[in-house]
Amino acid sequence: MNRAKQKLLSIVFASLLLVSCDKKEKEAEVRKKPEPPKPAAVSMLSLVPDDTIFFAGGLEPVPLKEALQWTAAHFKLSDELLHPQDMEKLGAEAKSDGQRILLQLWQAYMETAAAPDAQFASWGFAEQPQLVSYAVGLAPVLCRISLSDPEQFKKKLAGLEEKAKVTAAQDGAAGTASFRRYALTAAAATPAVSLIIGVDGKEAVFMLDLGVDSEQTLALAFGQRKPEKSLEQSGRLKVLRDKHKLHPSWLGYLDHQQIATGLTTKDGNRMAKMLQLLLPQASKETAKQLADLQNEGCRSDLQEITAKWPQTFGGYTEFDLKAQPARLNSLLVLESTDQPALDSLQSLRGFVPDYVRNAAGPAVFSVALGLNMDNIAPYLTRQWTEFTQKQYKCGFLQEMQAEAKTQNPAAAGMAAGMAAGVRGLSFSLFSMTMDKAAAGGFALPQQLDAAVSLSAKDPMALVRTASALLPQLAALQLSADGAPAQVPAPFPFPLTAAVNGSHLTVYSGSAGEQAAKSLKAAALDSSQGFLAGSMDYSRYYSLLEELLPIEDGKNAELKTAVAAMKQVDLRMTTELDFTSRGIEMTMNVLPGLTVPAADPAAAQAQP
């Protein structure tokens, strides 16, 4: 090979080497170059207007399939309880496509709740979806839920339409979202209300269209337009979660101030604007009532009231289905910033036995009212005086005030005075054995294990007062040292009465006696509250089943429902009380508890 060719080959080889090296360097650069960030998922809360009058949902996804599985395991819904024959009858009586599809949706939901393992996938829902409900003005977005398979959801909806014999549903679109419209009102009705079910990307939307401002409302509900200010931007849910220790997946509120603004202004929020569009279609009486609210006097009065009682909020404080036993505790609060009003309400609280509040306790059913009767008359007088002397400017409040002035609380105060010193009343049923009733009759108790307590500053004074009114009670011969006395009564089981400390008790059975004696050391201020109760679902409905008339052919549906409910493996306590944050109700649920021999004192020591 001559020298020229060698030189040419050297140049070509060097060029290829340079290209190869350059390519490898560029490939390395490409590999090292960070990938562009993926767009962040749009939170549902960014689609919820901050001026919504209500919200239910959460900051995080919910374990929906797991919750349905847990419910099915503990409630054991039977096919009979679903009443398909009744659904068919209601479907035949439905006068619109919207009514028919709603009935079909309800039946499909019940079937899914009864058998989530078999039915859940048919909806196309995500197993842990984000799930919210709110309002766009007056139009409720009943549910917005994440989908794992939008096409499966559309297929499910088509199947439900076929079962419901829906014939006139209309296709619609809002930007990139598609939906089906089902009329709920007659064709000539105004406003024309429709049920809307559709898909926005990977989310399903169920809502009501009220027939006014529909284009804007649907654009907001289906995420084609963003609200001026969203719930995500306001941070309101995070404040609720952190301040009241609510579970981030399950919380919500009803906004009293937004409702007042909607009723008393013409454009103060989206509700007000939509209400103005609906007014021409309302009856003359309704239109006049709403127009009467839209003056400066009503606006001022209602804003002052709702500033003191701004919202009702609630949610789960504990939600753990994997715990043993599962924890399902919830809270609902009518919130108030009116401290004098709360102080007055709290003055009514009386004595509630601890064992009534115990979800793990032995009772089939318990209820207690804690009420300080000495404070009833002052409370009623104070509230009446404050209301009747207030200078209201709003017409309907002035009418209520005039009516209140004709009612004097003195009579109620006198009635309360007859029970001076009383702090509470409670009843607990631990067990009851029924006899076999004749056909068509009711079963009667043969054995009773129960306790009734009347708590008071001086229970013996109450006994003397009662004996004066009912002379037959004088034979009881009760004493303050707790010595029991037999109560004369026409029952096949004995009733015993005794004064245990500050509590007059009447009881029967060993558990009833233990409950009565456990109160002996309980001071009246040791367990304060207003209203509390507990129930063992299975034992309660088993007892109710025995109480029902047994005549064949009657009460068949009621018996079916009771038979299903006695399979429910839950114990629940509820409590209504007056606290520093308002009027609140708590509900605590414990599943799968087997309660041994009743011992109220021991039950109180359980965690």
PDB file of C-alpha atoms in Angstrom, residues 442-603:
ATOM      1  CA  PHE A 442     -96.327  -9.175  72.270  1.00  0.00           C
ATOM      2  CA  ALA A 443     -93.720 -10.991  74.304  1.00  0.00           C
ATOM      3  CA  LEU A 444     -93.511  -9.964  77.957  1.00  0.00           C
ATOM      4  CA  PRO A 445     -90.412  -9.930  80.169  1.00  0.00           C
ATOM      5  CA  GLN A 446     -89.943 -12.858  82.528  1.00  0.00           C
ATOM      6  CA  GLN A 447     -86.473 -11.899  83.756  1.00  0.00           C
ATOM      7  CA  LEU A 448     -84.879  -8.441  83.840  1.00  0.00           C
ATOM      8  CA  ASP A 449     -81.352  -7.301  84.593  1.00  0.00           C
ATOM      9  CA  ALA A 450     -81.377  -3.502  84.570  1.00  0.00           C
ATOM     10  CA  ALA A 451     -80.799  -0.353  86.606  1.00  0.00           C
ATOM     11  CA  VAL A 452     -82.355   3.110  86.795  1.00  0.00           C
ATOM     12  CA  SER A 453     -80.661   5.932  88.685  1.00  0.00           C
ATOM     13  CA  LEU A 454     -81.820   9.407  89.673  1.00  0.00           C
ATOM     14  CA  SER A 455     -78.875  11.573  90.748  1.00  0.00           C
ATOM     15  CA  ALA A 456     -79.522  14.464  93.127  1.00  0.00           C
ATOM     16  CA  LYS A 457     -77.943  16.610  95.836  1.00  0.00           C
ATOM     17  CA  ASP A 458     -80.377  15.135  98.385  1.00  0.00           C
ATOM     18  CA  PRO A 459     -82.014  11.961  97.041  1.00  0.00           C
ATOM     19  CA  MET A 460     -83.883  11.356 100.330  1.00  0.00           C
ATOM     20  CA  ALA A 461     -85.623  14.731  99.948  1.00  0.00           C
ATOM     21  CA  LEU A 462     -86.853  13.563  96.539  1.00  0.00           C
ATOM     22  CA  VAL A 463     -88.123  10.344  98.087  1.00  0.00           C
ATOM     23  CA  ARG A 464     -90.101  12.319 100.691  1.00  0.00           C
ATOM     24  CA  THR A 465     -91.546  14.618  97.996  1.00  0.00           C
ATOM     25  CA  ALA A 466     -92.501  11.661  95.813  1.00  0.00           C
ATOM     26  CA  SER A 467     -94.080   9.861  98.790  1.00  0.00           C
ATOM     27  CA  ALA A 468     -96.251  12.899  99.497  1.00  0.00           C
ATOM     28  CA  LEU A 469     -97.515  12.878  95.900  1.00  0.00           C
ATOM     29  CA  LEU A 470     -97.813   9.063  95.693  1.00  0.00           C
ATOM     30  CA  PRO A 471     -98.649   7.657  99.144  1.00  0.00           C
ATOM     31  CA  GLN A 472     -98.034   4.063  98.003  1.00  0.00           C
ATOM     32  CA  LEU A 473     -94.315   4.911  97.766  1.00  0.00           C
ATOM     33  CA  ALA A 474     -94.177   5.592 101.509  1.00  0.00           C
ATOM     34  CA  ALA A 475     -94.113   1.831 102.089  1.00  0.00           C
ATOM     35  CA  LEU A 476     -90.600   1.606 100.608  1.00  0.00           C
ATOM     36  CA  GLN A 477     -88.940   2.728 103.853  1.00  0.00           C
ATOM     37  CA  LEU A 478     -85.739   3.839 102.112  1.00  0.00           C
ATOM     38  CA  SER A 479     -82.810   5.070 104.173  1.00  0.00           C
ATOM     39  CA  ALA A 480     -79.755   7.157 103.358  1.00  0.00           C
ATOM     40  CA  ASP A 481     -77.341   4.365 104.367  1.00  0.00           C
ATOM     41  CA  GLY A 482     -78.036   2.376 101.186  1.00  0.00           C
ATOM     42  CA  ALA A 483     -80.157  -0.386 102.721  1.00  0.00           C
ATOM     43  CA  PRO A 484     -82.199  -1.961  99.884  1.00  0.00           C
ATOM     44  CA  ALA A 485     -85.987  -2.143  99.900  1.00  0.00           C
ATOM     45  CA  GLN A 486     -88.284  -4.230  97.740  1.00  0.00           C
ATOM     46  CA  VAL A 487     -90.517  -2.300  95.338  1.00  0.00           C
ATOM     47  CA  PRO A 488     -94.088  -3.602  95.179  1.00  0.00           C
ATOM     48  CA  ALA A 489     -94.771  -4.176  91.469  1.00  0.00           C
ATOM     49  CA  PRO A 490     -96.830  -6.675  89.422  1.00  0.00           C
ATOM     50  CA  PHE A 491     -93.818  -8.222  87.667  1.00  0.00           C
ATOM     51  CA  PRO A 492     -92.521 -11.811  87.702  1.00  0.00           C
ATOM     52  CA  PHE A 493     -89.086 -10.504  88.733  1.00  0.00           C
ATOM     53  CA  PRO A 494     -88.120  -8.568  91.884  1.00  0.00           C
ATOM     54  CA  LEU A 495     -87.416  -4.823  91.846  1.00  0.00           C
ATOM     55  CA  THR A 496     -85.158  -3.300  94.493  1.00  0.00           C
ATOM     56  CA  ALA A 497     -84.677   0.340  95.450  1.00  0.00           C
ATOM     57  CA  ALA A 498     -81.736   1.825  97.358  1.00  0.00           C
ATOM     58  CA  VAL A 499     -80.045   5.158  97.937  1.00  0.00           C
ATOM     59  CA  ASN A 500     -76.397   4.819  96.904  1.00  0.00           C
ATOM     60  CA  GLY A 501     -74.557   8.006  97.835  1.00  0.00           C
ATOM     61  CA  SER A 502     -76.092  10.820  95.789  1.00  0.00           C
ATOM     62  CA  HIS A 503     -78.084   8.442  93.617  1.00  0.00           C
ATOM     63  CA  LEU A 504     -81.533   6.965  94.079  1.00  0.00           C
ATOM     64  CA  THR A 505     -81.426   3.608  92.286  1.00  0.00           C
ATOM     65  CA  VAL A 506     -83.991   1.005  91.277  1.00  0.00           C
ATOM     66  CA  TYR A 507     -82.633  -2.249  89.895  1.00  0.00           C
ATOM     67  CA  SER A 508     -83.196  -5.909  89.155  1.00  0.00           C
ATOM     68  CA  GLY A 509     -80.663  -8.662  88.542  1.00  0.00           C
ATOM     69  CA  SER A 510     -77.000  -9.028  89.450  1.00  0.00           C
ATOM     70  CA  ALA A 511     -75.621  -6.611  86.822  1.00  0.00           C
ATOM     71  CA  GLY A 512     -78.258  -4.038  87.732  1.00  0.00           C
ATOM     72  CA  GLU A 513     -77.276  -4.339  91.380  1.00  0.00           C
ATOM     73  CA  GLN A 514     -73.584  -3.931  90.567  1.00  0.00           C
ATOM     74  CA  ALA A 515     -74.341  -0.834  88.458  1.00  0.00           C
ATOM     75  CA  ALA A 516     -76.383   0.683  91.286  1.00  0.00           C
ATOM     76  CA  LYS A 517     -73.712  -0.007  93.919  1.00  0.00           C
ATOM     77  CA  SER A 518     -70.925   1.335  91.688  1.00  0.00           C
ATOM     78  CA  LEU A 519     -72.556   4.772  91.963  1.00  0.00           C
ATOM     79  CA  LYS A 520     -72.190   4.909  95.740  1.00  0.00           C
ATOM     80  CA  ALA A 521     -68.785   6.580  95.645  1.00  0.00           C
ATOM     81  CA  ALA A 522     -69.535   8.686  92.531  1.00  0.00           C
ATOM     82  CA  ALA A 523     -69.685  12.393  93.358  1.00  0.00           C
ATOM     83  CA  LEU A 524     -72.124  14.502  91.329  1.00  0.00           C
ATOM     84  CA  ASP A 525     -69.303  16.531  89.782  1.00  0.00           C
ATOM     85  CA  SER A 526     -67.126  13.492  88.958  1.00  0.00           C
ATOM     86  CA  SER A 527     -68.678  12.666  85.570  1.00  0.00           C
ATOM     87  CA  GLN A 528     -70.240  15.705  83.954  1.00  0.00           C
ATOM     88  CA  GLY A 529     -72.162  15.663  80.683  1.00  0.00           C
ATOM     89  CA  PHE A 530     -75.522  16.310  79.056  1.00  0.00           C
ATOM     90  CA  LEU A 531     -76.705  13.297  77.040  1.00  0.00           C
ATOM     91  CA  ALA A 532     -74.984   9.947  76.504  1.00  0.00           C
ATOM     92  CA  GLY A 533     -75.898   6.484  75.333  1.00  0.00           C
ATOM     93  CA  SER A 534     -74.459   3.142  74.281  1.00  0.00           C
ATOM     94  CA  MET A 535     -75.779   0.132  72.398  1.00  0.00           C
ATOM     95  CA  ASP A 536     -74.704  -3.376  71.471  1.00  0.00           C
ATOM     96  CA  TYR A 537     -76.280  -3.764  68.024  1.00  0.00           C
ATOM     97  CA  SER A 538     -76.422  -7.551  67.946  1.00  0.00           C
ATOM     98  CA  ARG A 539     -77.922  -8.007  71.414  1.00  0.00           C
ATOM     99  CA  TYR A 540     -80.283  -5.045  71.052  1.00  0.00           C
ATOM    100  CA  TYR A 541     -81.803  -6.257  67.784  1.00  0.00           C
ATOM    101  CA  SER A 542     -81.940  -9.844  69.055  1.00  0.00           C
ATOM    102  CA  LEU A 543     -84.056  -8.566  71.918  1.00  0.00           C
ATOM    103  CA  LEU A 544     -86.161  -6.437  69.584  1.00  0.00           C
ATOM    104  CA  GLU A 545     -86.812  -9.497  67.445  1.00  0.00           C
ATOM    105  CA  GLU A 546     -88.313 -11.225  70.488  1.00  0.00           C
ATOM    106  CA  LEU A 547     -90.492  -8.206  71.241  1.00  0.00           C
ATOM    107  CA  LEU A 548     -92.102  -8.100  67.782  1.00  0.00           C
ATOM    108  CA  PRO A 549     -95.547  -9.648  67.318  1.00  0.00           C
ATOM    109  CA  ILE A 550     -95.177 -13.189  65.963  1.00  0.00           C
ATOM    110  CA  GLU A 551     -98.374 -13.438  63.942  1.00  0.00           C
ATOM    111  CA  ASP A 552     -97.585 -14.926  60.544  1.00  0.00           C
ATOM    112  CA  GLY A 553     -97.829 -12.670  57.518  1.00  0.00           C
ATOM    113  CA  LYS A 554     -97.407  -9.395  59.389  1.00  0.00           C
ATOM    114  CA  ASN A 555     -94.335  -7.234  59.940  1.00  0.00           C
ATOM    115  CA  ALA A 556     -92.426  -9.375  57.422  1.00  0.00           C
ATOM    116  CA  GLU A 557     -90.238  -6.528  56.163  1.00  0.00           C
ATOM    117  CA  LEU A 558     -89.569  -5.221  59.662  1.00  0.00           C
ATOM    118  CA  LYS A 559     -88.612  -8.688  60.848  1.00  0.00           C
ATOM    119  CA  THR A 560     -86.275  -9.121  57.883  1.00  0.00           C
ATOM    120  CA  ALA A 561     -84.540  -5.840  58.704  1.00  0.00           C
ATOM    121  CA  VAL A 562     -84.266  -6.693  62.412  1.00  0.00           C
ATOM    122  CA  ALA A 563     -82.923 -10.168  61.606  1.00  0.00           C
ATOM    123  CA  ALA A 564     -80.240  -8.556  59.450  1.00  0.00           C
ATOM    124  CA  MET A 565     -79.352  -5.917  62.047  1.00  0.00           C
ATOM    125  CA  LYS A 566     -78.854  -8.492  64.788  1.00  0.00           C
ATOM    126  CA  GLN A 567     -75.928  -9.790  62.727  1.00  0.00           C
ATOM    127  CA  VAL A 568     -74.185  -6.415  63.086  1.00  0.00           C
ATOM    128  CA  ASP A 569     -71.055  -6.983  65.127  1.00  0.00           C
ATOM    129  CA  LEU A 570     -70.666  -3.511  66.650  1.00  0.00           C
ATOM    130  CA  ARG A 571     -70.960  -1.641  69.926  1.00  0.00           C
ATOM    131  CA  MET A 572     -71.405   2.119  69.831  1.00  0.00           C
ATOM    132  CA  THR A 573     -71.446   5.016  72.264  1.00  0.00           C
ATOM    133  CA  THR A 574     -72.744   8.497  71.459  1.00  0.00           C
ATOM    134  CA  GLU A 575     -72.596  11.671  73.487  1.00  0.00           C
ATOM    135  CA  LEU A 576     -74.072  15.150  73.084  1.00  0.00           C
ATOM    136  CA  ASP A 577     -72.404  17.788  75.222  1.00  0.00           C
ATOM    137  CA  PHE A 578     -71.744  21.510  75.639  1.00  0.00           C
ATOM    138  CA  THR A 579     -68.038  22.329  75.464  1.00  0.00           C
ATOM    139  CA  SER A 580     -65.710  25.281  74.985  1.00  0.00           C
ATOM    140  CA  ARG A 581     -65.981  24.974  71.195  1.00  0.00           C
ATOM    141  CA  GLY A 582     -69.768  24.642  70.918  1.00  0.00           C
ATOM    142  CA  ILE A 583     -72.453  21.971  70.949  1.00  0.00           C
ATOM    143  CA  GLU A 584     -70.742  18.742  70.031  1.00  0.00           C
ATOM    144  CA  MET A 585     -71.640  15.126  69.432  1.00  0.00           C
ATOM    145  CA  THR A 586     -69.151  12.271  69.537  1.00  0.00           C
ATOM    146  CA  MET A 587     -69.640   8.720  68.328  1.00  0.00           C
ATOM    147  CA  ASN A 588     -67.263   5.867  69.171  1.00  0.00           C
ATOM    148  CA  VAL A 589     -67.555   2.443  67.531  1.00  0.00           C
ATOM    149  CA  LEU A 590     -65.949  -0.792  68.655  1.00  0.00           C
ATOM    150  CA  PRO A 591     -66.482  -3.889  66.496  1.00  0.00           C
ATOM    151  CA  GLY A 592     -66.286  -7.569  67.378  1.00  0.00           C
ATOM    152  CA  LEU A 593     -66.461  -7.380  71.165  1.00  0.00           C
ATOM    153  CA  THR A 594     -67.642 -10.387  73.120  1.00  0.00           C
ATOM    154  CA  VAL A 595     -68.753  -9.156  76.520  1.00  0.00           C
ATOM    155  CA  PRO A 596     -68.535 -11.643  79.426  1.00  0.00           C
ATOM    156  CA  ALA A 597     -70.587 -11.512  82.617  1.00  0.00           C
ATOM    157  CA  ALA A 598     -71.679  -7.976  83.313  1.00  0.00           C
ATOM    158  CA  ASP A 599     -69.615  -5.965  85.759  1.00  0.00           C
ATOM    159  CA  PRO A 600     -70.049  -2.188  85.211  1.00  0.00           C
ATOM    160  CA  ALA A 601     -67.225  -1.301  87.614  1.00  0.00           C
ATOM    161  CA  ALA A 602     -64.798  -3.636  85.853  1.00  0.00           C
ATOM    162  CA  ALA A 603     -65.933  -2.471  82.440  1.00  0.00           C
TER     163      ALA A 603
END
